[in-house]
Every structure is written in structure tokens, then in C-alpha cells.
Coordinates of C-alpha atoms in Angstrom, one line a residue:
X12 CA -0.1 0.0 0.2
X13 CA 1.3 3.8 -0.9
X14 CA 2.1 6.0 1.7
X15 CA 0.0 9.2 1.2
X16 CA 2.5 12.3 0.0
X17 CA 2.5 15.0 3.1
X18 CA 1.7 18.3 1.7
X19 CA 4.2 21.3 1.1
X20 CA 5.2 22.7 3.6
X21 CA 7.7 25.1 1.5
X22 CA 7.8 26.9 -2.1
X23 CA 10.7 27.7 -4.0
X24 CA 9.6 31.2 -5.2
X25 CA 9.3 32.3 -8.7
X26 CA 10.5 35.5 -9.2
X27 CA 9.5 37.9 -13.0
X28 CA 12.1 37.3 -15.3
X29 CA 12.7 39.9 -17.9
X30 CA 12.3 42.8 -15.4
X31 CA 14.7 44.7 -14.0
X32 CA 15.6 45.6 -10.6
X33 CA 16.8 49.1 -10.9
X34 CA 15.6 50.1 -7.8
X35 CA 17.3 50.9 -4.7
X36 CA 16.4 51.6 -1.4
X37 CA 15.6 55.1 -1.6
X38 CA 13.5 55.1 -4.9
X39 CA 11.5 52.6 -3.5
X40 CA 10.8 54.5 -0.5
X41 CA 10.6 57.7 -2.7
X42 CA 7.8 55.9 -4.9
X43 CA 5.6 56.0 -1.8
X44 CA 6.3 58.9 -0.2
X45 CA 6.3 60.6 -3.9
X46 CA 2.1 58.9 -4.1
X47 CA 1.4 59.8 -0.9
X48 CA 1.9 64.1 -1.2
X49 CA -0.3 64.7 -3.9
X50 CA -3.2 67.3 -5.3
X51 CA -3.8 65.8 -1.5
X52 CA -1.6 68.4 0.6
X53 CA -2.9 70.8 -0.6
X54 CA -6.5 70.4 0.7
X55 CA -6.1 68.1 2.8
X56 CA -5.2 70.2 6.2
X57 CA -8.5 72.3 4.7
X58 CA -11.6 69.4 4.3
X59 CA -10.4 67.8 7.7
X60 CA -10.3 71.1 9.9
X61 CA -14.0 71.2 8.2
X62 CA -15.3 67.9 9.4
X63 CA -13.0 67.7 12.7
X64 CA -11.7 71.1 14.1
X65 CA -8.0 70.8 15.8
X66 CA -9.1 67.7 17.0
X67 CA -8.1 66.7 12.9
X68 CA -4.5 66.2 13.8
X69 CA -5.9 62.9 15.7
X70 CA -7.7 62.1 12.3
X71 CA -3.7 62.0 10.6
X72 CA -2.6 60.1 13.5
X73 CA -4.8 57.5 13.4
X74 CA -5.4 56.9 9.8
X75 CA -1.9 56.4 9.9
X76 CA -1.4 53.9 12.0
X77 CA -4.6 52.0 9.9
X78 CA -2.6 52.2 7.1
X79 CA 0.7 51.3 8.7
X80 CA -1.1 47.9 10.2
X81 CA -2.1 47.9 6.9
X82 CA 1.4 47.8 5.5
X83 CA 3.2 45.8 7.8
X84 CA 0.6 43.0 6.5
X85 CA 2.1 42.7 2.9
X86 CA 5.7 43.8 4.4
X87 CA 5.5 40.1 5.5
X88 CA 4.5 38.9 1.9
X89 CA 6.2 41.2 -0.2
X90 CA 10.1 40.1 1.9
X91 CA 8.8 36.5 0.5
X92 CA 7.4 36.7 -2.7
X93 CA 9.1 40.1 -4.1
X94 CA 7.4 39.4 -7.5
X95 CA 5.6 43.0 -9.9
X96 CA 2.2 43.9 -8.9
X97 CA 1.9 41.9 -5.3
X98 CA -1.3 43.4 -3.8
X99 CA -3.1 41.5 -7.3
X100 CA -0.9 38.3 -7.1
X101 CA -0.8 36.9 -3.9
X102 CA -4.7 36.1 -3.0
X103 CA -4.1 34.3 -6.2
X104 CA -1.1 31.9 -4.0
X105 CA -4.3 30.8 -1.0
X106 CA -7.2 31.4 -2.7
X107 CA -6.9 30.9 -6.7
X108 CA -8.7 32.4 -10.3
X109 CA -11.8 33.8 -8.6
X110 CA -10.6 36.2 -5.4
X111 CA -7.8 37.5 -7.0
X112 CA -9.7 38.5 -10.6
X113 CA -12.1 39.7 -7.9
X114 CA -9.2 42.5 -6.1
X115 CA -7.2 42.4 -8.8
X116 CA -9.6 44.2 -10.9
X117 CA -10.9 46.6 -8.2
X118 CA -7.8 47.2 -7.7
X119 CA -7.3 48.2 -11.4
X120 CA -10.0 50.2 -12.4
X121 CA -9.0 52.3 -8.9
X122 CA -5.6 52.8 -9.9
X123 CA -6.3 53.5 -13.2
X124 CA -8.6 57.3 -12.1
X125 CA -5.5 57.9 -10.0
X126 CA -3.9 59.1 -12.9
X127 CA -6.3 61.5 -15.4
X128 CA -7.5 62.8 -11.6
X129 CA -3.7 64.5 -11.3
X130 CA -3.5 65.5 -15.0
X131 CA -7.2 67.3 -14.0
X132 CA -6.1 69.2 -10.9
X133 CA -2.8 70.0 -12.4
X134 CA -5.0 71.3 -15.5
X135 CA -7.3 73.0 -12.8
X136 CA -4.4 74.4 -10.7
X137 CA -3.2 76.4 -14.0
X138 CA -6.3 77.5 -15.3
X139 CA -6.3 80.3 -13.3
X140 CA -3.3 81.1 -15.4
X141 CA -3.8 79.7 -18.5
X142 CA -7.8 80.1 -19.6
X143 CA -8.6 78.0 -22.3
X144 CA -7.6 74.4 -20.0
X145 CA -10.7 74.1 -18.7
X146 CA -14.1 76.4 -18.2
X147 CA -17.2 75.8 -15.4
X148 CA -20.4 74.1 -15.8
X149 CA -23.2 73.8 -12.5
X150 CA -20.0 74.9 -10.4
X151 CA -17.9 72.0 -11.6
X152 CA -14.5 72.0 -13.9
X153 CA -14.3 70.9 -17.4
X154 CA -12.2 69.9 -19.9
X155 CA -12.2 72.2 -22.9
X156 CA -11.6 71.0 -26.1
X157 CA -8.0 72.1 -26.2
X158 CA -7.3 71.2 -22.4
X159 CA -8.5 67.6 -23.6
X160 CA -5.5 67.1 -25.8
X161 CA -2.5 68.6 -23.0
X162 CA -4.6 66.2 -20.9
X163 CA -4.2 63.8 -23.2
X164 CA -0.7 64.9 -23.8
X165 CA 0.3 64.5 -20.2
X166 CA -1.1 61.2 -20.4
X167 CA 1.4 60.3 -23.2
X168 CA 4.7 61.7 -21.4
X169 CA 3.8 60.2 -17.9
X170 CA 3.3 56.6 -20.2
X171 CA 6.5 57.6 -22.6
X172 CA 8.7 57.9 -18.7
X173 CA 7.6 53.9 -18.2
X174 CA 8.1 53.9 -21.3
X175 CA 12.0 54.2 -21.2
X176 CA 12.3 52.2 -18.1
X177 CA 12.2 52.1 -14.4
X178 CA 15.9 53.4 -14.1
X179 CA 14.1 57.4 -15.4
X180 CA 10.8 56.8 -13.9
X181 CA 12.6 56.3 -10.2
X182 CA 15.3 59.6 -10.9
X183 CA 12.6 61.7 -11.9
X184 CA 10.3 60.4 -9.0
X185 CA 13.2 61.1 -6.5
X186 CA 13.5 64.5 -8.3
X187 CA 10.3 65.2 -7.5
X188 CA 9.3 64.2 -5.0
X189 CA 12.7 66.0 -3.4
X190 CA 11.2 69.3 -4.8
X191 CA 7.9 68.5 -2.7
X192 CA 9.3 67.7 1.1
X193 CA 11.5 71.0 0.1
X194 CA 8.4 72.7 -0.1
X195 CA 6.2 71.3 2.1
X196 CA 9.2 71.7 4.8
X197 CA 9.1 74.8 4.4
X198 CA 5.5 75.9 4.4
X199 CA 5.3 74.3 8.2
X200 CA 8.1 76.4 9.5
X201 CA 6.9 79.8 7.5
X202 CA 3.7 79.3 9.8
X203 CA 5.0 79.0 12.6
X204 CA 7.0 81.6 12.9
X205 CA 4.8 84.2 11.2
X206 CA 1.3 83.6 13.1
X207 CA 1.0 80.5 15.5
X208 CA -1.9 81.1 17.8
X209 CA -2.4 78.3 19.9
X210 CA -5.7 79.5 21.7
X211 CA -7.4 77.8 17.8
X212 CA -7.1 74.6 19.3
X213 CA -9.5 75.3 21.8
X214 CA -11.3 78.6 21.2
X215 CA -13.8 77.7 18.6
X216 CA -16.3 75.4 20.1
X217 CA -13.3 73.4 21.8
X218 CA -10.7 70.8 20.2
X219 CA -12.9 68.2 19.1
X220 CA -16.8 70.5 18.2
X221 CA -17.8 68.0 15.8
X222 CA -17.6 65.2 18.3
X223 CA -15.6 61.9 19.2
X224 CA -16.6 60.5 15.6
X225 CA -15.5 63.5 13.1
X226 CA -12.1 62.4 13.9
X227 CA -13.4 59.3 12.3
X228 CA -15.0 60.5 9.5
X229 CA -12.7 62.9 8.7
X230 CA -10.5 59.8 7.8
X231 CA -12.2 58.8 4.3
X232 CA -13.3 62.3 3.9
X233 CA -11.1 64.5 3.4
X234 CA -8.9 62.3 1.6
X235 CA -6.4 61.1 4.7
X236 CA -7.4 57.8 3.9
X237 CA -6.3 58.1 0.1
X238 CA -3.5 60.1 0.6
X239 CA -2.2 57.1 2.9
X240 CA -3.2 54.6 0.4
X241 CA 0.1 55.8 -2.0
X242 CA 2.2 52.6 0.8
X243 CA 1.4 50.1 -1.6
X244 CA 3.8 51.1 -4.2
X245 CA 6.4 49.2 -2.0
X246 CA 5.2 46.5 -2.6
X247 CA 3.8 47.1 -6.1
X248 CA 7.6 48.0 -7.6
X249 CA 8.8 44.9 -5.0
X250 CA 10.2 42.7 -7.9
X251 CA 12.5 45.5 -9.6
X252 CA 14.4 46.5 -6.5
X253 CA 18.0 45.3 -5.8
X254 CA 17.1 44.1 -2.2
X255 CA 13.8 43.5 -0.9
X256 CA 14.7 42.0 2.3
X257 CA 16.0 44.8 3.0
X258 CA 13.9 47.7 0.8
X259 CA 10.5 46.6 1.2
X260 CA 10.3 47.6 4.6
X261 CA 11.9 50.3 4.6
X262 CA 9.4 51.5 2.3
X263 CA 6.4 50.3 3.4
X264 CA 6.6 51.3 6.7
X265 CA 9.7 54.6 6.2
X266 CA 6.8 56.3 3.8
X267 CA 3.6 56.1 6.2
X268 CA 5.8 56.5 9.1
X269 CA 7.9 59.8 7.3
X270 CA 4.8 61.5 5.3
X271 CA 2.3 61.0 8.8
X272 CA 5.2 63.4 10.4
X273 CA 4.8 66.0 8.1
X274 CA 0.5 65.5 7.4
X275 CA 0.7 66.3 11.3
X276 CA 2.9 69.5 11.3
X277 CA 1.4 70.6 8.5
X278 CA -2.0 70.1 10.2
X279 CA -0.8 71.7 13.2
X280 CA 0.7 74.1 11.3
X281 CA -2.7 75.2 9.7
X282 CA -4.4 75.5 12.6
X283 CA -2.5 77.3 14.4
X284 CA -1.8 79.9 11.6
X285 CA -5.1 81.0 11.0
X286 CA -6.1 84.2 11.4
X287 CA -8.6 84.4 14.4
X288 CA -11.0 86.5 12.5
X289 CA -11.9 83.7 10.0
X290 CA -13.0 81.5 12.4
X291 CA -15.8 83.8 13.2
X292 CA -18.3 81.3 11.6
X293 CA -16.6 78.3 13.2
X294 CA -14.5 75.5 11.1
X295 CA -17.1 73.6 8.8
X296 CA -17.5 77.2 7.3
X297 CA -14.3 77.7 7.1
X298 CA -12.9 78.5 3.5
X299 CA -10.5 80.1 0.7
X300 CA -11.2 81.7 -2.9
X301 CA -7.6 80.5 -3.8
X302 CA -7.7 78.4 -7.1
X303 CA -4.4 76.9 -5.5
X304 CA -5.6 75.5 -2.6
X305 CA -6.0 76.9 1.0
X306 CA -2.4 77.0 2.2
X307 CA -1.7 79.6 -0.9
X308 CA -5.3 81.1 0.4
X309 CA -3.7 81.6 4.4
X310 CA -0.3 82.5 3.0
X311 CA -2.3 85.7 1.0
X312 CA -3.6 86.2 4.3
X313 CA -0.3 86.6 6.0
X314 CA 1.4 88.6 3.0
X315 CA 3.3 85.6 2.3
X316 CA 2.8 86.7 -1.5
X317 CA 6.4 84.8 -2.3
X318 CA 5.0 81.4 -1.0
X319 CA 1.6 81.6 -2.6
X320 CA 3.5 81.7 -5.5
X321 CA 5.5 79.3 -4.9
X322 CA 2.7 76.7 -3.8
X323 CA 0.4 77.7 -7.6
X324 CA 4.2 76.1 -9.2
X325 CA 3.9 73.1 -7.1
X326 CA -0.2 72.3 -7.1
X327 CA 1.6 71.8 -10.5
X328 CA 4.4 69.9 -10.1
X329 CA 2.5 67.5 -6.9
X330 CA 0.0 65.9 -8.9
X331 CA 2.5 65.5 -11.6
X332 CA 4.5 63.6 -9.8
X333 CA 1.5 61.0 -8.1
X334 CA 0.2 60.8 -12.3
X335 CA 3.9 59.4 -13.3
X336 CA 3.7 57.6 -10.4
X337 CA 0.2 55.8 -10.5
X338 CA 1.0 55.4 -14.5
X339 CA 3.4 52.5 -13.4
X340 CA 1.5 51.1 -11.0
X341 CA -1.3 50.3 -13.3
X342 CA 0.7 49.3 -15.8
X343 CA 1.8 46.9 -12.8
X344 CA -1.1 45.5 -11.6
X345 CA -1.9 45.0 -16.0
X346 CA 0.4 43.0 -15.6
X347 CA -0.2 40.8 -12.5
X348 CA -3.2 40.5 -13.7
X349 CA -2.0 38.7 -16.9
X350 CA 1.2 36.8 -14.9
X351 CA -2.5 35.4 -12.7
X352 CA -3.8 34.0 -16.2
X353 CA -7.1 36.4 -15.5
X354 CA -6.4 39.3 -18.6
X355 CA -4.6 38.7 -22.1
X356 CA -1.4 37.5 -21.7
X357 CA 0.0 40.3 -24.5
X358 CA -0.3 42.4 -21.0
X359 CA 2.8 40.2 -19.8
X360 CA 4.8 41.0 -22.8
X361 CA 7.9 42.9 -22.5
X362 CA 9.6 45.6 -24.1
X363 CA 14.0 45.5 -24.2
X364 CA 13.7 47.4 -21.1
X365 CA 11.6 45.3 -18.8
X366 CA 8.8 46.8 -18.9
X367 CA 5.4 45.3 -19.5
X368 CA 4.7 48.2 -22.3
X369 CA 1.2 46.5 -23.6
X370 CA 0.4 47.6 -20.2
X371 CA 1.1 51.1 -20.4
X372 CA -1.1 51.3 -23.6
X373 CA -4.0 50.2 -21.9
X374 CA -3.2 52.7 -19.3
X375 CA -3.2 55.4 -21.6
X376 CA -6.2 54.3 -23.1
X377 CA -8.6 53.8 -20.0
X378 CA -7.0 57.0 -19.0
X379 CA -8.0 59.2 -21.5
X380 CA -11.8 57.9 -21.2
X381 CA -11.7 59.0 -17.5
X382 CA -11.4 62.8 -19.6
X383 CA -15.1 62.7 -20.8
X384 CA -17.1 65.2 -18.6
X385 CA -18.7 62.5 -15.7
X386 CA -21.0 64.5 -13.0
X387 CA -19.7 65.0 -9.3
X388 CA -15.7 64.0 -10.8
X389 CA -15.1 65.1 -6.8
X390 CA -17.3 61.7 -5.7
X391 CA -14.0 59.5 -7.9
X392 CA -11.8 60.4 -4.8
X393 CA -14.4 59.1 -2.6
X394 CA -14.4 55.5 -5.3
X395 CA -11.2 55.1 -5.5
X396 CA -10.1 54.9 -1.3
X397 CA -13.3 52.3 -1.1
X398 CA -11.8 50.0 -4.2
X399 CA -8.4 50.3 -2.6
X400 CA -9.6 49.3 1.0
X401 CA -11.5 46.5 -0.5
X402 CA -8.7 45.5 -2.8
X403 CA -6.0 46.0 0.3
X404 CA -8.2 43.0 3.2
X405 CA -7.3 40.2 1.0
X406 CA -3.7 40.5 2.1
X407 CA -4.6 40.1 5.4
X408 CA -6.3 36.6 4.9
X409 CA -2.9 35.7 2.7
X410 CA -1.0 35.5 5.3
X411 CA -3.0 33.8 7.6
X412 CA -3.5 30.9 5.0
X413 CA 0.1 30.7 3.6
X414 CA 1.1 30.6 7.3
X415 CA -0.9 27.1 7.1
X416 CA -0.5 26.3 3.8
X417 CA 3.8 26.6 3.9
X418 CA 4.1 26.9 7.8
X419 CA 8.1 25.8 7.1
X420 CA 8.2 28.6 4.0
X421 CA 11.4 31.3 4.9
X422 CA 9.6 34.9 6.4
X423 CA 12.9 37.2 6.2
X424 CA 10.3 39.4 7.6
X425 CA 7.7 37.8 9.6
X426 CA 4.6 39.8 11.9
X427 CA 4.7 38.9 16.4
X428 CA 1.7 37.9 17.3
X429 CA -0.3 35.4 15.4
X430 CA -4.0 36.2 13.5
X431 CA -4.0 39.5 15.8
X432 CA -2.7 41.7 13.4
X433 CA -3.4 40.4 9.7
X434 CA -7.0 39.9 11.4
X435 CA -6.6 44.2 13.0
X436 CA -5.7 45.2 9.3
X437 CA -8.2 43.0 8.0
X438 CA -10.4 45.2 10.3
X439 CA -9.2 48.3 9.5
X440 CA -9.6 48.0 5.7
X441 CA -14.0 47.0 6.6
X442 CA -13.9 50.0 8.2
X443 CA -12.5 52.1 5.6
X444 CA -15.2 50.3 3.7
X445 CA -17.7 51.6 5.7
X446 CA -16.2 55.5 6.5
X447 CA -16.6 55.7 2.6
X448 CA -20.4 55.3 2.5
X449 CA -22.7 53.6 1.0
X450 CA -23.3 56.8 -1.8
X451 CA -20.2 55.5 -2.9
X452 CA -19.7 51.7 -1.9
X453 CA -22.5 50.9 -4.5
X454 CA -20.5 52.9 -7.5
X455 CA -17.6 50.9 -6.3
X456 CA -19.8 47.4 -6.8
X457 CA -21.6 48.1 -9.9
X458 CA -17.7 48.8 -10.9
X459 CA -17.0 45.1 -9.3
X460 CA -20.2 43.4 -11.2
X461 CA -18.6 45.3 -14.4
X462 CA -15.6 43.5 -14.1
X463 CA -17.3 39.8 -13.3
X464 CA -18.8 40.6 -16.7
X465 CA -15.5 41.1 -17.9
X466 CA -13.8 38.0 -16.4
X467 CA -17.2 35.7 -18.1
X468 CA -15.9 36.5 -21.1
X469 CA -12.7 36.4 -20.8
X470 CA -12.5 32.6 -19.6
X471 CA -14.8 31.7 -22.3
X472 CA -13.1 33.2 -25.4
X473 CA -9.7 32.6 -24.4
X474 CA -7.7 30.0 -26.0
X475 CA -4.7 30.6 -23.9
X476 CA -4.7 28.0 -20.8
X477 CA -6.5 29.1 -18.3
X478 CA -5.9 28.3 -14.4
X479 CA -9.2 26.7 -12.1
X480 CA -11.7 29.0 -11.0
X481 CA -11.1 28.2 -7.5
X482 CA -14.8 29.8 -6.4
X483 CA -15.2 28.1 -2.9
X484 CA -12.0 29.1 -2.0
X485 CA -12.6 32.4 -3.0
X486 CA -16.4 31.9 -2.0
X487 CA -15.4 34.4 1.4
X488 CA -15.0 37.2 -1.4
X489 CA -18.6 38.1 -2.6
X490 CA -19.4 36.6 1.0
X491 CA -17.8 39.3 3.0
X492 CA -18.6 42.1 0.5
X493 CA -22.1 41.7 0.6
X494 CA -21.9 41.8 4.6
X495 CA -19.6 44.9 4.2
X496 CA -22.4 46.7 1.6
X497 CA -25.9 45.7 3.9
X498 CA -23.6 47.0 6.8
X499 CA -22.8 49.9 4.9
X500 CA -26.4 51.1 3.5
X501 CA -27.8 50.7 7.1
X502 CA -24.5 52.7 8.5
X503 CA -25.9 55.9 5.3
X504 CA -23.0 57.6 6.8
X505 CA -22.4 60.8 5.5
X506 CA -19.4 62.5 7.1
X507 CA -20.3 66.0 5.2
X508 CA -23.4 66.0 5.7
X509 CA -23.0 65.5 9.0
X510 CA -20.1 67.0 10.2
X511 CA -22.8 70.0 9.4
X512 CA -25.8 69.4 11.0
X513 CA -24.2 68.1 13.9
X514 CA -25.1 64.3 13.7
X515 CA -21.1 63.4 13.1
X516 CA -21.5 61.1 16.3
X517 CA -24.4 58.8 14.6
X518 CA -22.4 59.1 11.3
X519 CA -25.7 59.5 9.5
X520 CA -29.8 59.1 9.7
X521 CA -29.1 55.0 9.5
X522 CA -29.7 52.6 12.5
X523 CA -25.8 51.7 12.5
X524 CA -23.7 54.6 13.0
X525 CA -20.2 54.8 13.5
X526 CA -19.8 53.5 16.7
X527 CA -22.1 50.6 16.8
X528 CA -20.1 49.8 12.8
X529 CA -17.1 49.2 14.2
X530 CA -18.9 46.8 16.5
X531 CA -20.5 45.2 13.9
X532 CA -17.6 45.6 11.9
X533 CA -15.6 44.2 14.1
X534 CA -17.2 40.5 14.6
X535 CA -17.7 40.0 10.9
X536 CA -14.2 40.7 10.4
X537 CA -13.6 37.9 12.5
X538 CA -16.2 35.3 11.2
X539 CA -14.2 36.2 7.4
X540 CA -11.2 36.1 8.0
X541 CA -11.9 32.5 10.5
X542 CA -14.0 31.3 6.9
X543 CA -11.7 32.3 4.6
X544 CA -9.1 30.0 6.4
X545 CA -11.8 27.5 6.4
X546 CA -12.4 27.3 3.0
X547 CA -8.6 28.6 1.5
X548 CA -6.5 26.3 -1.0
X549 CA -5.1 23.3 -0.7
X550 CA -1.2 23.0 -0.1
X551 CA -0.6 21.6 -3.2
X552 CA -2.6 23.9 -5.4
X553 CA -1.0 26.9 -3.1
X554 CA 2.8 25.8 -3.6
X555 CA 1.5 25.0 -7.5
X556 CA 0.6 28.7 -8.0
X557 CA 3.8 30.0 -6.3
X558 CA 6.2 28.1 -8.0
X559 CA 5.2 29.0 -11.5
X560 CA 6.7 27.8 -13.9
X561 CA 10.0 29.4 -16.0
X562 CA 8.0 28.6 -19.1
X563 CA 4.2 30.8 -18.2
X564 CA 7.1 33.7 -18.0
X565 CA 6.9 36.7 -20.0
X566 CA 7.7 37.5 -23.4
X567 CA 10.2 39.9 -24.3
X568 CA 9.8 42.3 -27.0

């Protein structure tokens, strides 16, 4: 009688072939820092203050802690498996094709929207000086005909830089990030030196004029979570860095920690730098007319015209750098979906510089589509936050599953505490989805359903050999998301309207407010976590997905 073969406890890591590993330690850090400090830093201090008052300082700190926990989960995975587009590929290892496509599609869709949004931000900030770029209709900025040509040209420029190779991309991004860090440091120092009014922290309704709940509501509503989510780039470029064991944890942890310190200091400088006269109508009504943002507006109030001009210049450069970074991120997500066999294999084709150039072309075409005059453009920021949170959540489950599937795998960076930190990371991701409100999450659901149509059509029409769908192992995904959407619907949390109406402690007009929602989501997170552990792929299947053979490696043109 044959002896049953014991399940494997380790997997041979099959790295991507053909890609260039030209991203060094500093460059990997700056892909995260550059994405986190985009156009949002010019407005985040104002929006957070309007919602939470001086307590917005706590919003930035809490947001950083939440994202840091999520980032630590991905540090364990990306060091163990330094592959291109890891956020999409990791769920494939533990839960198969259906789960990886579900999170991968929504992640790609959100990332694809970032570069065109940053292009539009660049045009909007430039509009006061070049008036033919945009026009206003019902209070919204829309791209004019000539402006559309400029927008497409910028998309083409970002695409071309990425096509020319990761080395050129990294060098250019390093220079732009140094510029942004210098400008922010100067703004903080000058505000503290010229106008420091500590009484602003308590004199206008107290430290938390809208209640404790506003502290949490500001995290998604003011773009705080959206800003920090740029940490992901340390994961996406892990397969192109020269020393992932050292560089990836440094980039993930360092990008969140560095920018958290910057944002907290900037928030304090903004709050204490405001003249008392502008706070007479309360924090919720604080506003500036300056087109380049509230920081430039405050500079003008303080007689710092030179700094206002500097901020106007940065209002063009900052979103341009973030747009450049996400052009590269979207490209790598397309590549990762194809490496999971959930997208056409043409997307894995590399040029002689190790760049998936077909994926760049796809990014360019889809990005230009976002220049159409969609209504409610600002809601795309909320959609991106919710969608990215959905795409990050599976990573926490993958950590728990892989520890059970391949327990003897070498883990150069391993989180302590067993399942505690992965469950916390999953919980925090779910909170970000809940806080994004139902009105945003229903759009994310529509986007996901469109993705499933694409998934079915691809598997029915492709001639390429595709892996099993593994629906049972990925069944936790639709169950989890359905539960989150129901909780979101019952919460109906609208931070902006709640803040102005004094309902912020309840979170909105639904039966599940912020406090009860946090408890319900905690219970749901634990239930889904352990359900996912119970339906994970067998160890043999997980190892086979990790050990993708070199014959399946992408081709080079």
C-alpha cells in the first residue's frame, strides 16, 4: 500500500524574469512618499479642519496607524515573494483565480482612475493662468477641447517615461519628491514662524467641535486615507528593487511614518496659523477663494505672496508626480492580472528595458476615457479610497492562509502575534470601506459587477490555458463584500452632511452609526477571516501557483 504524500510546507519562489531590478532603497521609499504627497496635501488640512476642527490632528495620526498595520501585512508578503504587482498576485497563491480577480479588478480600476484625476488636478490648478484649459459648468471644472489635447499629451508623457524604463522613472520621481518635501518643510516652518495662535486649538467650539465621531469621519472624507494608500507602491515595485528583503519593509513603513509626521505638523501649522477673524463662522464654514488651495490662500492672508506663488507652482508639480507614479502602478497591475492568467497574456510582454509596454498602452487608453465630463468628479476620490480598501483587505487573509499552507517557508520579515495583526489589518480595511459611505460603495459594487462580466467573457473566449476558477476557495470574497455593503447601506454614513448638521456622532441617518458600526464590522471581520482560513486552497495547489514555471514567464519584445 502506497504511503500518502505529505503536503508541502515550503514553496520555491519563482521571481519574474525579464524585469529590471533598478529601484534602490531610496527610490522605492520615494515611490510611496511621492504617491502619498500628491494633490491631496494642498487641500487635506482644510477639509479635515472643516469636518473635525482641531481634532483633525488625531485623524491624521489614527489614519497613519491603520494604514501602517495594513502595510506591515504586505511587508511580510512582499519580502517573502518579491514579485511585480504583488497586491493582485498574493490572493491568487492562497485562494485561487476567482478571489485574485475580484480584488485585482477593483484595484486596477481604482488605480487606472488616479493618473487622469491627477492630470485634471494639474489642469485645474493651471487654469487661472491658462484659462482655455478648462471651463466651469454648474460649479464643476470640465476639460475644454484644447485642454483635452493637453490632458492627453500629459498622459502620453507619463506613459513614455514609464516605457523608457524603471531607472529613468525612479530618477525623475526622486527629484520631484525632493522638491515636494522641501516645499512642505518650508511651509510648515514659515507658518509657525509668522503666525502661531495656539488658542485656535480650543477657542472655537473646543478641540473637537463636531464630536469624537468626526475624527473618524474625516479619515475618508478629507482624503486622509486616500493620501496614505500610496504606501502600496513599495509592494507593486518589489519585483524591481535590488534588495527586497531590506528595501520593501523600509519603503512601506518609512513612507507612512515620514508622511504622517509631515501631515500632522502641517495640520497643526495650518490650524494655529489661521487668523482668528476667519474662524468667526466656525470650522465647518472655513473657506478660501485661492484656486491653488487653502495653503496658498492662508499665505496671502499672512502677507506671504512669495510663498503663495511657490504653492501655485507646487500645485502643478505635486499632482504631476503622483500621476507619473500611478501610471507605473496601473501598468504593473495589468501585468499582475495577466500573470495570474486572468487577463490576456499580451499584457505581460516586456520591452528591452523590462517594461510591460502593452500594459502601458492599455493604461493610456483607459486613462483618456476618464477625461470625459462625468458629473460629480470629486466622488471619484471616495470611490478610489473604498476600492483600494477592498483590494488591500485580502492581503491580511493571505498572510493567515500562507502560514497554514506553507508554515516552514522562510519569512525574513514576519509579524508577531499570530493572527492578531492580520485580523486588525482586515478590520481596518473594512472600516475604511464602511466610512466611505453607501453612496460611494454602491458605485464600487457596480464597478465590481462589470469586472465579473469581463471575467466571464475572458474565460469563455480566450484560447490561452487558464487555471481553475477555485470558486469555493474564493467564496469568502462575495460573502464578505455582501456583508460589508449591507452594513454600509444600514449605516448610510455621510460625514460631510453629518458634520454640518451635528449628527456626526451617529455617523448618519441609518440605524448603524460609527460606534455600533465599528463593533459590527469587528465581529464580521473575525467571522470572515476564519471562514477564509477554512476554505483556503490545499497546500499543494497553493505551492503550484507560487511555483509558476519559467516556461510561463513573460516574453520580451
